[in-house]
CSV table of C-alpha atoms (C1' of nucleotides) in Angstrom, one decimal:
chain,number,residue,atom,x,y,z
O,10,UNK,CA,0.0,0.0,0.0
O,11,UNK,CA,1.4,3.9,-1.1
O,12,UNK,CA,1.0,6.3,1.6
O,13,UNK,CA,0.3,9.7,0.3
O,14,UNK,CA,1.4,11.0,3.5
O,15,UNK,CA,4.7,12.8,3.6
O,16,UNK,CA,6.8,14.5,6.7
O,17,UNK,CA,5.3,17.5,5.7
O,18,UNK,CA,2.0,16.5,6.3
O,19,UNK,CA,2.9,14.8,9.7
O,20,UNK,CA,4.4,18.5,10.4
O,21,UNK,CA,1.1,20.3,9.5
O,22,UNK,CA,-0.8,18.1,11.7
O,23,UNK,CA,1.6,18.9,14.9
O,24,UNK,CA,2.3,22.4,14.3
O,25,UNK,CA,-1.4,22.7,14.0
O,26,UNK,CA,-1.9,21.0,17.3
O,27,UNK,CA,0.7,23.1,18.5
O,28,UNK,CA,3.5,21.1,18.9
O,29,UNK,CA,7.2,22.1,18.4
O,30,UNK,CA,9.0,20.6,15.5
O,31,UNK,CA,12.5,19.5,16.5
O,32,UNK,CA,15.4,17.4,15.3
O,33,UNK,CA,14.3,14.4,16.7
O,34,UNK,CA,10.9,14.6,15.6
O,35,UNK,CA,11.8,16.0,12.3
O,36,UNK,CA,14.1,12.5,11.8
O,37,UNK,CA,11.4,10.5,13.1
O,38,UNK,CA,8.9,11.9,11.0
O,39,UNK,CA,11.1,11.4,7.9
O,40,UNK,CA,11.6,7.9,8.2
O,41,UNK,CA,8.1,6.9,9.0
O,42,UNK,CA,7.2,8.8,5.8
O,43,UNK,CA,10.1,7.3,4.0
O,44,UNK,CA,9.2,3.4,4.0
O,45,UNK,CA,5.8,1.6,3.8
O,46,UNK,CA,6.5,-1.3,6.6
O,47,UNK,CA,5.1,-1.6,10.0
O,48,UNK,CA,8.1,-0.7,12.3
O,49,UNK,CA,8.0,-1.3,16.1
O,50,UNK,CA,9.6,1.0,18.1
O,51,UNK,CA,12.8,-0.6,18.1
O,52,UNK,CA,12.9,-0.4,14.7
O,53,UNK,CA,12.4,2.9,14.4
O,54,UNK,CA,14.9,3.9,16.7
O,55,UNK,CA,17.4,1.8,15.6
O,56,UNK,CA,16.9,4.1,12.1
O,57,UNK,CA,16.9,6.9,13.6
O,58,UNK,CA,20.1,6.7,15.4
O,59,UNK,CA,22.1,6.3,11.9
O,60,UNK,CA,20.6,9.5,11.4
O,61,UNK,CA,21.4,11.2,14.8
O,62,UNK,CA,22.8,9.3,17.3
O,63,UNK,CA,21.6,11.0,20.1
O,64,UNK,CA,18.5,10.2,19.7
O,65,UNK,CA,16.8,8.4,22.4
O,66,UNK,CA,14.3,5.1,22.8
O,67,UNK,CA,12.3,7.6,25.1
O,68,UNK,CA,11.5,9.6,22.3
O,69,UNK,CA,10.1,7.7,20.0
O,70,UNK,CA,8.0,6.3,22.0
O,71,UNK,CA,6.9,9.4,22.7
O,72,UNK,CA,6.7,10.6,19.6
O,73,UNK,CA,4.5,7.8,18.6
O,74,UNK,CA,1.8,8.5,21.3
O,75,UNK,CA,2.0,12.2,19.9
O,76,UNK,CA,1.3,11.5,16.1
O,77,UNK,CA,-1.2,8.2,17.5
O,78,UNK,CA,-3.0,11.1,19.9
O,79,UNK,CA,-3.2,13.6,16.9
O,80,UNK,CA,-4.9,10.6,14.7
O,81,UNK,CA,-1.8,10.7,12.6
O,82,UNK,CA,-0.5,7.0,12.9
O,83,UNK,CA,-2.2,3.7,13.9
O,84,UNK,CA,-0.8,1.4,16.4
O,85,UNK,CA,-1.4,-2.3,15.9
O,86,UNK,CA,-0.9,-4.8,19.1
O,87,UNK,CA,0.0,-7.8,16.5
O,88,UNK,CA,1.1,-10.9,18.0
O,89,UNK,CA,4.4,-11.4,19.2
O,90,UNK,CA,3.8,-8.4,21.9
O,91,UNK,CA,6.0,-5.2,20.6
O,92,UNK,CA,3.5,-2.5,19.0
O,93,UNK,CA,4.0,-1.6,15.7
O,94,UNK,CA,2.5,1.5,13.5
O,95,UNK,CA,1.6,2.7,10.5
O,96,UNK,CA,0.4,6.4,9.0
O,97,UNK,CA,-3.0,6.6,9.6
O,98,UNK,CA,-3.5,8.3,6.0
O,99,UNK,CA,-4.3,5.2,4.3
O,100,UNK,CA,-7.9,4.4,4.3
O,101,UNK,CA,-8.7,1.2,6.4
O,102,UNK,CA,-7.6,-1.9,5.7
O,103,UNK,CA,-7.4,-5.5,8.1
O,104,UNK,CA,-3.8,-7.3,8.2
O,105,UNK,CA,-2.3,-10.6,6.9
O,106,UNK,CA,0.6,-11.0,9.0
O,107,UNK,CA,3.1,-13.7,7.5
O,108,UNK,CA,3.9,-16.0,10.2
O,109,UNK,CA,7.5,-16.9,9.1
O,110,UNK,CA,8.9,-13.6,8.6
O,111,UNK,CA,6.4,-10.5,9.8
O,112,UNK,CA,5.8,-9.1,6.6
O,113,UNK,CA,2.5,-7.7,6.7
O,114,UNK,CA,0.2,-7.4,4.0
O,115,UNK,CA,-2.6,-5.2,4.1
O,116,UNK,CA,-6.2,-5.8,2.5
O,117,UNK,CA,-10.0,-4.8,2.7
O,118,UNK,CA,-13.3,-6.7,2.6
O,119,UNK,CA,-16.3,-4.3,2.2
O,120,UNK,CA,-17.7,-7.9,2.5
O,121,UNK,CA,-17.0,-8.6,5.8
O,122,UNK,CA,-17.2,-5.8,7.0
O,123,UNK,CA,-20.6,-5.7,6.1
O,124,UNK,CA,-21.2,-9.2,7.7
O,125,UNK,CA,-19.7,-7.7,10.9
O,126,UNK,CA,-21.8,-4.7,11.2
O,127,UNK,CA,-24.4,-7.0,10.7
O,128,UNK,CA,-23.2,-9.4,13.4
O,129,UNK,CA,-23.0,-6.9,16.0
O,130,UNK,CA,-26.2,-5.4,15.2
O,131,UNK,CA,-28.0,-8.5,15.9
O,132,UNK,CA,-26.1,-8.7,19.3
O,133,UNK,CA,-27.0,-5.2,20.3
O,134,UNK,CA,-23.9,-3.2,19.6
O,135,UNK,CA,-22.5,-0.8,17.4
O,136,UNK,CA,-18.8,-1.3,16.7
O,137,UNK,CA,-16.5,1.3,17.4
O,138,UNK,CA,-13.5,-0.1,16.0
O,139,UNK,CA,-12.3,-4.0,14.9
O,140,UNK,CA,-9.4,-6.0,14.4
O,141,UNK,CA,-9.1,-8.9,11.9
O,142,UNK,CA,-5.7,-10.5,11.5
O,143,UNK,CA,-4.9,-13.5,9.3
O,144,UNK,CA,-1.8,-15.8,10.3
O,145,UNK,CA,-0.6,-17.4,7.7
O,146,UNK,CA,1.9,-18.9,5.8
O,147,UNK,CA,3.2,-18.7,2.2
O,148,UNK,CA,1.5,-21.4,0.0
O,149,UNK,CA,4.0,-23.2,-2.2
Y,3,UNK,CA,-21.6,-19.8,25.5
Y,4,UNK,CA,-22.1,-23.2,27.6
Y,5,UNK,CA,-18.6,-24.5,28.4
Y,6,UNK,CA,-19.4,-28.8,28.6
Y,7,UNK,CA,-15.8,-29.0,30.3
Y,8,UNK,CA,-15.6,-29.7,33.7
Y,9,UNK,CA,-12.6,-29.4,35.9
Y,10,UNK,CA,-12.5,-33.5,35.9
Y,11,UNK,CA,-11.9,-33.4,32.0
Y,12,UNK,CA,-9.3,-30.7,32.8
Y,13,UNK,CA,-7.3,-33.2,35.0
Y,14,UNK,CA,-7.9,-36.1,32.6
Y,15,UNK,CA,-6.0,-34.1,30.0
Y,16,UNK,CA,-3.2,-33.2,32.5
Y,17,UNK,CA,-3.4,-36.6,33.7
Y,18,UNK,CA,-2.5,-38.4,29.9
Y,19,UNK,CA,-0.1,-36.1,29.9
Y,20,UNK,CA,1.6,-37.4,32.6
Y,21,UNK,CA,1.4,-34.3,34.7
Y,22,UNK,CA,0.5,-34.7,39.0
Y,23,UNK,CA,-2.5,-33.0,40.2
Y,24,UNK,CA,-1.9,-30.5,42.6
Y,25,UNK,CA,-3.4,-28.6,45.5
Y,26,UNK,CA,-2.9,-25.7,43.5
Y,27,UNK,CA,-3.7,-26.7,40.2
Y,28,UNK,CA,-7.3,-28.5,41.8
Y,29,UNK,CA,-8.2,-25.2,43.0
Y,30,UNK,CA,-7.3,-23.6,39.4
Y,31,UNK,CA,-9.3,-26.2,37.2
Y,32,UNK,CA,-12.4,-25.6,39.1
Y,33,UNK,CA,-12.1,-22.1,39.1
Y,34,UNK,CA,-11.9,-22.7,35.1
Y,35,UNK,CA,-14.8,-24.9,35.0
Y,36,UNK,CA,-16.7,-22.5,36.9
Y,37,UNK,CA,-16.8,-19.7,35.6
Y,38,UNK,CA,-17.6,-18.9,32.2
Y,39,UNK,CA,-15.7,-15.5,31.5
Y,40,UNK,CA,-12.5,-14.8,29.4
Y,41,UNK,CA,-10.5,-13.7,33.2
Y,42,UNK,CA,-7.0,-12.5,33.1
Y,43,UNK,CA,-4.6,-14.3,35.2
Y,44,UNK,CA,-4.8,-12.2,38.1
Y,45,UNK,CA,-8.7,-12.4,38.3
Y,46,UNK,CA,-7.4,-15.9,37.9
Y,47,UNK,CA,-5.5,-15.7,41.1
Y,48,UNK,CA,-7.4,-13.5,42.9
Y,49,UNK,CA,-10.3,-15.8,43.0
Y,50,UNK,CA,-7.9,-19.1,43.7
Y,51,UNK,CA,-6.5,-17.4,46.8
Y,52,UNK,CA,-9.8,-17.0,48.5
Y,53,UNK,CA,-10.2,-20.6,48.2
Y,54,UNK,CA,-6.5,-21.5,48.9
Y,55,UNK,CA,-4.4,-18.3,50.4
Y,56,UNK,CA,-0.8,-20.1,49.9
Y,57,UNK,CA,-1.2,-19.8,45.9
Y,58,UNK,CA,0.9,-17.9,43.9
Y,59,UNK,CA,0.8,-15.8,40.8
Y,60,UNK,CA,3.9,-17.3,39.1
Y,61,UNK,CA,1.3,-21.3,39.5
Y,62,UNK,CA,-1.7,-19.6,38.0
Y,63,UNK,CA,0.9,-18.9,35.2
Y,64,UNK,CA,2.6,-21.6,34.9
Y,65,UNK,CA,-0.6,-23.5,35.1
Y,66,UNK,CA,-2.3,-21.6,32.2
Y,67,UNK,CA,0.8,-21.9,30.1
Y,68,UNK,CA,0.8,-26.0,30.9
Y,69,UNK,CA,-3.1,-25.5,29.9
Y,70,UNK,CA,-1.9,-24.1,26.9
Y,71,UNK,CA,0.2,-26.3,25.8
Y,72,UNK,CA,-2.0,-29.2,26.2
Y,73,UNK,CA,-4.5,-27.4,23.8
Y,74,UNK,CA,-6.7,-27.4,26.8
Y,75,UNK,CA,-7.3,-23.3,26.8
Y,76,UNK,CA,-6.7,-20.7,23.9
Y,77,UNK,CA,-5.2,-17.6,25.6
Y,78,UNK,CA,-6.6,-14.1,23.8
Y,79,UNK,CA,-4.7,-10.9,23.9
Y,80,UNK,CA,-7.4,-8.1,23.5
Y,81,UNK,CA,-7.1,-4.6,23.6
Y,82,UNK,CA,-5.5,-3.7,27.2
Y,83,UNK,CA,-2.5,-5.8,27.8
Y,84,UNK,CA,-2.9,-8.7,29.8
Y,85,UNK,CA,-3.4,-12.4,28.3
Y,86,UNK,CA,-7.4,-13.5,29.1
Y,87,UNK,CA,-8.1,-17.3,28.8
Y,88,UNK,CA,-11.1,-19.4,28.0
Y,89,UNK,CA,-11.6,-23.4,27.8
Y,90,UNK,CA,-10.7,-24.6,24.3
Y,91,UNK,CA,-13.4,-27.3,24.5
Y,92,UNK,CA,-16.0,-24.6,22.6
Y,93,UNK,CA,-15.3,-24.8,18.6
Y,94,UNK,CA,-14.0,-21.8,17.3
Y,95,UNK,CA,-15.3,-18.6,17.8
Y,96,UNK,CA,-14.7,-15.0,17.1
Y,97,UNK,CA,-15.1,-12.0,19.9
Y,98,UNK,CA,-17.3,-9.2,20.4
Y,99,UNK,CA,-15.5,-6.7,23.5
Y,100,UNK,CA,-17.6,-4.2,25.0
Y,101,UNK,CA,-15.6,-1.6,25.3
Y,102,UNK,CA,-17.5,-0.2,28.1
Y,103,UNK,CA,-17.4,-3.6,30.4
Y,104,UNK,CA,-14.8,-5.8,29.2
Y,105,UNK,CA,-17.5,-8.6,28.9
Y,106,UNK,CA,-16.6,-10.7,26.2
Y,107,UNK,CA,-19.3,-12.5,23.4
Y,108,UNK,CA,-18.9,-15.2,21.3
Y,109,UNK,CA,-19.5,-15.2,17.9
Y,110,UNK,CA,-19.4,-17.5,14.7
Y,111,UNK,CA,-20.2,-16.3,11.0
Y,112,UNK,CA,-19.8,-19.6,8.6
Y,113,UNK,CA,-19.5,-16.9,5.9
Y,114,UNK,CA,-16.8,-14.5,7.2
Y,115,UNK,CA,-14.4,-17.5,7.7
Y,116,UNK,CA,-15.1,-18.3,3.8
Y,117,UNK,CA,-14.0,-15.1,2.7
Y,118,UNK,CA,-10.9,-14.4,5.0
Y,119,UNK,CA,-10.0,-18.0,3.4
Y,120,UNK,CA,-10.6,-17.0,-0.1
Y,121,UNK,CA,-8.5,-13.7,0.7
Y,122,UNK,CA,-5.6,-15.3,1.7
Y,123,UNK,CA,-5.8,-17.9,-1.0
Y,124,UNK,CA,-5.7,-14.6,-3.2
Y,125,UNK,CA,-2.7,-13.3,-1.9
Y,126,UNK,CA,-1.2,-16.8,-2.0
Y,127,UNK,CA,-1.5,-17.7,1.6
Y,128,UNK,CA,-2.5,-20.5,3.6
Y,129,UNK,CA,-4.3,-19.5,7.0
Y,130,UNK,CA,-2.6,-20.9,10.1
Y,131,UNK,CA,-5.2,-18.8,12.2
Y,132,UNK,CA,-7.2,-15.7,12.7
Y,133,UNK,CA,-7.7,-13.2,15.2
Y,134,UNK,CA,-11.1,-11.3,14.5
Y,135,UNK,CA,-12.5,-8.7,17.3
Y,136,UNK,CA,-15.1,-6.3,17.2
Y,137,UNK,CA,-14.8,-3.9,20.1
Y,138,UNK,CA,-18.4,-2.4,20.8
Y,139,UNK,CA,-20.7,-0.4,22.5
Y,140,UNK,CA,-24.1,-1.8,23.5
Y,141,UNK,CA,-27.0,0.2,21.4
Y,142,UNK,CA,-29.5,1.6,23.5
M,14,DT,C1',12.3,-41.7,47.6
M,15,DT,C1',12.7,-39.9,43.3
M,16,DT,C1',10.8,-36.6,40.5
M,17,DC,C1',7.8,-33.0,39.8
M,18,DT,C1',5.9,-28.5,41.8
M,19,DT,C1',5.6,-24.5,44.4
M,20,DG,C1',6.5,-20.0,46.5
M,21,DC,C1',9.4,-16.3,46.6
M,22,DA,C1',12.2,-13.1,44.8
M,23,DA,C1',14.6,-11.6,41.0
M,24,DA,C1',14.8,-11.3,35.9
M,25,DA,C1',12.9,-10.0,31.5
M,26,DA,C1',10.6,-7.3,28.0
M,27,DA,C1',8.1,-3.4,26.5
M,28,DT,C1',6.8,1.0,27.6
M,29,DT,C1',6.3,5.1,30.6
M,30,DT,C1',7.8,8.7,33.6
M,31,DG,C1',10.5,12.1,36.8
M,32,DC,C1',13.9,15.3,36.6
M,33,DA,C1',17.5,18.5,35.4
M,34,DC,C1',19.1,20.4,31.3
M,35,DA,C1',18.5,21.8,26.4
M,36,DA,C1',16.1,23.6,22.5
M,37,DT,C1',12.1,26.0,20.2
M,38,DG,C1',9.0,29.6,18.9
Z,24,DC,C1',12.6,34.3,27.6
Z,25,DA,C1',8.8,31.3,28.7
Z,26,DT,C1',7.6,26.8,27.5
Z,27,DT,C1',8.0,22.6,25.7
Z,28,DG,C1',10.9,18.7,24.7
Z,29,DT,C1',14.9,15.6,25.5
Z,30,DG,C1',18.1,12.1,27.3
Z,31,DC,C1',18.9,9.3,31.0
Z,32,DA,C1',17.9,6.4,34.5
Z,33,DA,C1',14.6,4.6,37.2
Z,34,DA,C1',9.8,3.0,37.6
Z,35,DT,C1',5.8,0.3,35.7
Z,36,DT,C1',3.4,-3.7,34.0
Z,37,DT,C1',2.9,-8.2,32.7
Z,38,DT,C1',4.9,-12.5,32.5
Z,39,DT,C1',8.8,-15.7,33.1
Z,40,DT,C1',12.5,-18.1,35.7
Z,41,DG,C1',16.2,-19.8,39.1
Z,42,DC,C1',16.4,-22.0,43.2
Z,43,DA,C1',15.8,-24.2,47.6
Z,44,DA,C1',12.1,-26.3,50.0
Z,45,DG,C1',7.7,-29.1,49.8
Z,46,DA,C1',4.4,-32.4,47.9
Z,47,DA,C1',2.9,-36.2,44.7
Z,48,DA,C1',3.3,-40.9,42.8
DNA sequence: TTTCTTGCAAAAAATTTGCACAATG
DNA sequence: CATTGTGCAAATTTTTTGCAAGAAA
């Protein structure tokens, strides 16, 4: 999946809430802009540091509740623990997560999601948000 | 959802396995045969130490994780953190979360299992297994 | 009595936070 | 310059583990 978003957009969306724009975030921002996987934080710090070594863990963790408060990432609790993210720009989509080595590849069902709308319906509840993840391995 | 397992069929499993029945473990079977909610390990606990104070944390763990193991219990990370268990005896079934509770209700839909199959299949995967939650709000 | 289990405390793993100093607008 | 943000270390939270002592078969 292409995300449209770039840092600059990331940066209109924090100046707007008005939050500062400094290194650190500036070299986060660029690198979640820059590829199209689903870092965990470890990831992401581990690119930041080539950038600027000083750079701390702290941070972007931080920095990821920031953009995730200001609706500008999505964080995904996949299994295995660690969270990881993705911009929230892209419009939504459920997860196949590939069990061997991470990769995740994204899709969308207007099918089932119709079916679960309808599901919860019947049970009395309006869904405020779901989660569908496939595990699965690479069919040879 | 009516859970047929009862904490005799737990120990039978333990039994075959060739694991010893326990004080401790007694008083976590039943506790998993009685009630009929997805609990977290310390509701787990707290409920075995009323029956037997001298139980630990790290046995209910251990315990579930043996349980586990033996394909006697599927362990569920929702939204929130902690691991929540439930009898494996039940065939499969998705998860409705109120948000607003915590209560947890089963579903099945035939049809959405279908699709998320014939998604996969499109993407040239094989399904190991699926995680699907809707996370809810009861209509009024 | 031999082997498996337990409780306790300490270790792990992921994430959050207090604080003094540094950087931004 | 007034605030907000940062790095670092320490705290949290959930779960696991080492070990000496205690129970089961």
């Amino acid at each position: 999946m292409v995300h449209a978003i770039n840092h600059g957009e990331y940066e209109r969306i924090l100046r707007e809430a008005g939050v500062r724009i400094t290194r650190p975030r500036k070299v986060i921002l660029e690198i979640l802009a820059d590829r199209d996987d689903h870092p965990d934080a470890m990831a992401i710090f581990r690119r930041a540091v080539r950038v600027d070594a000083s750079i701390s863990l702290s941070t972007v963790y931080r920095t990821m509740k920031l953009l995730e408060d200001k609706g500008a990432i999505h964080r995904h609790i996949f299994e295995g623990g660690r969270s990881r993210f993705e911009p929230a720009d892209a419009s939504h989509h459920d997860h196949l997560i590939d069990i061997d080595t991470g990769a995740v590849i994204e899709f969308t069902s207007k099918r089932i999601e119709e079916l679960q709308k309808e599901i919860a319906r019947k049970l009395g509840y309006e869904i405020v948000h779901h989660r569908l993840e496939l595990y699965g391995r690479k069919r040879k």
